[in-house]
Amino acid sequence: MTSKPFSACSVAEMRRALQAKRKPTSSKPLPPEAVARVDQITQVVMSCFQKGDPVRVQLRNHQGEAVVDVKGIPLEKWDTLVETLKAEKDKEPQA
């Protein structure tokens, strides 16, 4: 790889350079049970908000472990979300 000014790079060269810099993703897919569980969580979380609220629920693979990110929760709706999640947790059968 040779060095050259940014302005001299083509789009394809920039894409290749960015791809080379990215960390590889985990090759192990998440189990379907984790995906199904996050779908349930997403439905519960989104039921607390109106369409257009900036709330996002995302499942990601972090070193082979399923991780859920919940972002964009308006502060005035925080208590409602916590109460809803607690109620949902109480519905689950105890292990």
JSON list of C-alpha atoms in Angstrom, two decimals:
[
{"chain": "A", "resi": 1, "resn": "MET", "atom": "CA", "xyz": [0.00, 0.00, 0.00]},
{"chain": "A", "resi": 2, "resn": "THR", "atom": "CA", "xyz": [1.33, 3.37, -0.95]},
{"chain": "A", "resi": 3, "resn": "SER", "atom": "CA", "xyz": [0.65, 6.69, 0.70]},
{"chain": "A", "resi": 4, "resn": "LYS", "atom": "CA", "xyz": [-0.98, 9.46, -1.28]},
{"chain": "A", "resi": 5, "resn": "PRO", "atom": "CA", "xyz": [-3.05, 12.53, -0.51]},
{"chain": "A", "resi": 6, "resn": "PHE", "atom": "CA", "xyz": [-6.67, 12.04, 0.43]},
{"chain": "A", "resi": 7, "resn": "SER", "atom": "CA", "xyz": [-7.82, 14.08, -2.55]},
{"chain": "A", "resi": 8, "resn": "ALA", "atom": "CA", "xyz": [-6.02, 11.70, -4.94]},
{"chain": "A", "resi": 9, "resn": "CYS", "atom": "CA", "xyz": [-7.91, 8.62, -3.71]},
{"chain": "A", "resi": 10, "resn": "SER", "atom": "CA", "xyz": [-10.79, 7.13, -5.65]},
{"chain": "A", "resi": 11, "resn": "VAL", "atom": "CA", "xyz": [-14.01, 6.05, -3.94]},
{"chain": "A", "resi": 12, "resn": "ALA", "atom": "CA", "xyz": [-13.04, 2.39, -4.36]},
{"chain": "A", "resi": 13, "resn": "GLU", "atom": "CA", "xyz": [-9.63, 3.03, -2.76]},
{"chain": "A", "resi": 14, "resn": "MET", "atom": "CA", "xyz": [-11.28, 4.80, 0.17]},
{"chain": "A", "resi": 15, "resn": "ARG", "atom": "CA", "xyz": [-13.70, 1.90, 0.68]},
{"chain": "A", "resi": 16, "resn": "ARG", "atom": "CA", "xyz": [-10.85, -0.63, 0.63]},
{"chain": "A", "resi": 17, "resn": "ALA", "atom": "CA", "xyz": [-8.87, 1.46, 3.12]},
{"chain": "A", "resi": 18, "resn": "LEU", "atom": "CA", "xyz": [-11.85, 1.76, 5.48]},
{"chain": "A", "resi": 19, "resn": "GLN", "atom": "CA", "xyz": [-12.59, -1.94, 5.21]},
{"chain": "A", "resi": 20, "resn": "ALA", "atom": "CA", "xyz": [-8.97, -2.77, 6.07]},
{"chain": "A", "resi": 21, "resn": "LYS", "atom": "CA", "xyz": [-9.23, -0.57, 9.19]},
{"chain": "A", "resi": 22, "resn": "ARG", "atom": "CA", "xyz": [-12.43, -2.15, 10.51]},
{"chain": "A", "resi": 23, "resn": "LYS", "atom": "CA", "xyz": [-12.30, -4.83, 13.14]},
{"chain": "A", "resi": 24, "resn": "PRO", "atom": "CA", "xyz": [-13.61, -8.17, 11.93]},
{"chain": "A", "resi": 25, "resn": "THR", "atom": "CA", "xyz": [-17.08, -9.05, 13.18]},
{"chain": "A", "resi": 26, "resn": "SER", "atom": "CA", "xyz": [-17.73, -12.20, 15.10]},
{"chain": "A", "resi": 27, "resn": "SER", "atom": "CA", "xyz": [-18.25, -15.03, 12.66]},
{"chain": "A", "resi": 28, "resn": "LYS", "atom": "CA", "xyz": [-20.46, -16.89, 15.10]},
{"chain": "A", "resi": 29, "resn": "PRO", "atom": "CA", "xyz": [-24.12, -15.94, 14.54]},
{"chain": "A", "resi": 30, "resn": "LEU", "atom": "CA", "xyz": [-26.34, -15.33, 17.53]},
{"chain": "A", "resi": 31, "resn": "PRO", "atom": "CA", "xyz": [-28.70, -18.14, 18.46]},
{"chain": "A", "resi": 32, "resn": "PRO", "atom": "CA", "xyz": [-32.31, -17.81, 17.25]},
{"chain": "A", "resi": 33, "resn": "GLU", "atom": "CA", "xyz": [-33.48, -17.81, 20.90]},
{"chain": "A", "resi": 34, "resn": "ALA", "atom": "CA", "xyz": [-31.53, -14.59, 21.54]},
{"chain": "A", "resi": 35, "resn": "VAL", "atom": "CA", "xyz": [-33.00, -12.96, 18.43]},
{"chain": "A", "resi": 36, "resn": "ALA", "atom": "CA", "xyz": [-36.53, -14.01, 19.46]},
{"chain": "A", "resi": 37, "resn": "ARG", "atom": "CA", "xyz": [-35.98, -12.71, 23.02]},
{"chain": "A", "resi": 38, "resn": "VAL", "atom": "CA", "xyz": [-34.80, -9.34, 21.73]},
{"chain": "A", "resi": 39, "resn": "ASP", "atom": "CA", "xyz": [-37.86, -9.15, 19.47]},
{"chain": "A", "resi": 40, "resn": "GLN", "atom": "CA", "xyz": [-40.02, -9.54, 22.61]},
{"chain": "A", "resi": 41, "resn": "ILE", "atom": "CA", "xyz": [-37.98, -6.93, 24.46]},
{"chain": "A", "resi": 42, "resn": "THR", "atom": "CA", "xyz": [-38.27, -4.56, 21.51]},
{"chain": "A", "resi": 43, "resn": "GLN", "atom": "CA", "xyz": [-42.05, -4.89, 21.46]},
{"chain": "A", "resi": 44, "resn": "VAL", "atom": "CA", "xyz": [-42.28, -4.20, 25.19]},
{"chain": "A", "resi": 45, "resn": "VAL", "atom": "CA", "xyz": [-39.94, -1.21, 25.06]},
{"chain": "A", "resi": 46, "resn": "MET", "atom": "CA", "xyz": [-41.55, 0.32, 21.99]},
{"chain": "A", "resi": 47, "resn": "SER", "atom": "CA", "xyz": [-45.03, -0.03, 23.54]},
{"chain": "A", "resi": 48, "resn": "CYS", "atom": "CA", "xyz": [-44.02, 2.68, 26.02]},
{"chain": "A", "resi": 49, "resn": "PHE", "atom": "CA", "xyz": [-43.36, 5.26, 23.33]},
{"chain": "A", "resi": 50, "resn": "GLN", "atom": "CA", "xyz": [-45.14, 7.03, 20.51]},
{"chain": "A", "resi": 51, "resn": "LYS", "atom": "CA", "xyz": [-44.19, 6.66, 16.89]},
{"chain": "A", "resi": 52, "resn": "GLY", "atom": "CA", "xyz": [-41.51, 9.23, 16.17]},
{"chain": "A", "resi": 53, "resn": "ASP", "atom": "CA", "xyz": [-39.83, 9.06, 19.59]},
{"chain": "A", "resi": 54, "resn": "PRO", "atom": "CA", "xyz": [-36.08, 8.58, 19.07]},
{"chain": "A", "resi": 55, "resn": "VAL", "atom": "CA", "xyz": [-36.00, 5.21, 20.87]},
{"chain": "A", "resi": 56, "resn": "ARG", "atom": "CA", "xyz": [-33.92, 2.39, 19.43]},
{"chain": "A", "resi": 57, "resn": "VAL", "atom": "CA", "xyz": [-33.46, -1.21, 20.57]},
{"chain": "A", "resi": 58, "resn": "GLN", "atom": "CA", "xyz": [-30.61, -3.07, 18.93]},
{"chain": "A", "resi": 59, "resn": "LEU", "atom": "CA", "xyz": [-29.12, -6.54, 19.27]},
{"chain": "A", "resi": 60, "resn": "ARG", "atom": "CA", "xyz": [-25.43, -6.95, 18.63]},
{"chain": "A", "resi": 61, "resn": "ASN", "atom": "CA", "xyz": [-22.83, -9.64, 18.90]},
{"chain": "A", "resi": 62, "resn": "HIS", "atom": "CA", "xyz": [-20.03, -8.70, 21.30]},
{"chain": "A", "resi": 63, "resn": "GLN", "atom": "CA", "xyz": [-17.34, -11.34, 21.38]},
{"chain": "A", "resi": 64, "resn": "GLY", "atom": "CA", "xyz": [-19.89, -14.09, 20.83]},
{"chain": "A", "resi": 65, "resn": "GLU", "atom": "CA", "xyz": [-22.33, -12.79, 23.45]},
{"chain": "A", "resi": 66, "resn": "ALA", "atom": "CA", "xyz": [-25.72, -11.27, 22.67]},
{"chain": "A", "resi": 67, "resn": "VAL", "atom": "CA", "xyz": [-25.86, -7.65, 23.86]},
{"chain": "A", "resi": 68, "resn": "VAL", "atom": "CA", "xyz": [-28.94, -5.40, 23.80]},
{"chain": "A", "resi": 69, "resn": "ASP", "atom": "CA", "xyz": [-28.59, -1.65, 23.39]},
{"chain": "A", "resi": 70, "resn": "VAL", "atom": "CA", "xyz": [-31.55, 0.61, 24.25]},
{"chain": "A", "resi": 71, "resn": "LYS", "atom": "CA", "xyz": [-31.00, 4.22, 23.21]},
{"chain": "A", "resi": 72, "resn": "GLY", "atom": "CA", "xyz": [-32.83, 7.50, 22.92]},
{"chain": "A", "resi": 73, "resn": "ILE", "atom": "CA", "xyz": [-35.23, 7.20, 25.85]},
{"chain": "A", "resi": 74, "resn": "PRO", "atom": "CA", "xyz": [-36.86, 10.52, 26.73]},
{"chain": "A", "resi": 75, "resn": "LEU", "atom": "CA", "xyz": [-36.25, 11.23, 30.41]},
{"chain": "A", "resi": 76, "resn": "GLU", "atom": "CA", "xyz": [-39.92, 11.96, 31.13]},
{"chain": "A", "resi": 77, "resn": "LYS", "atom": "CA", "xyz": [-40.80, 8.43, 29.97]},
{"chain": "A", "resi": 78, "resn": "TRP", "atom": "CA", "xyz": [-38.07, 6.64, 31.90]},
{"chain": "A", "resi": 79, "resn": "ASP", "atom": "CA", "xyz": [-40.27, 5.65, 34.86]},
{"chain": "A", "resi": 80, "resn": "THR", "atom": "CA", "xyz": [-42.95, 4.28, 32.53]},
{"chain": "A", "resi": 81, "resn": "LEU", "atom": "CA", "xyz": [-40.36, 2.13, 30.76]},
{"chain": "A", "resi": 82, "resn": "VAL", "atom": "CA", "xyz": [-38.94, 0.77, 34.03]},
{"chain": "A", "resi": 83, "resn": "GLU", "atom": "CA", "xyz": [-42.43, -0.10, 35.33]},
{"chain": "A", "resi": 84, "resn": "THR", "atom": "CA", "xyz": [-43.34, -1.80, 32.05]},
{"chain": "A", "resi": 85, "resn": "LEU", "atom": "CA", "xyz": [-40.13, -3.84, 32.03]},
{"chain": "A", "resi": 86, "resn": "LYS", "atom": "CA", "xyz": [-40.69, -4.90, 35.66]},
{"chain": "A", "resi": 87, "resn": "ALA", "atom": "CA", "xyz": [-44.25, -5.97, 34.89]},
{"chain": "A", "resi": 88, "resn": "GLU", "atom": "CA", "xyz": [-43.04, -7.96, 31.89]},
{"chain": "A", "resi": 89, "resn": "LYS", "atom": "CA", "xyz": [-40.35, -9.63, 33.98]},
{"chain": "A", "resi": 90, "resn": "ASP", "atom": "CA", "xyz": [-42.95, -10.62, 36.60]},
{"chain": "A", "resi": 91, "resn": "LYS", "atom": "CA", "xyz": [-44.96, -12.36, 33.85]},
{"chain": "A", "resi": 92, "resn": "GLU", "atom": "CA", "xyz": [-42.06, -14.68, 32.99]},
{"chain": "A", "resi": 93, "resn": "PRO", "atom": "CA", "xyz": [-42.04, -18.17, 34.49]},
{"chain": "A", "resi": 94, "resn": "GLN", "atom": "CA", "xyz": [-39.46, -18.57, 37.22]},
{"chain": "A", "resi": 95, "resn": "ALA", "atom": "CA", "xyz": [-36.54, -20.86, 36.38]}
]
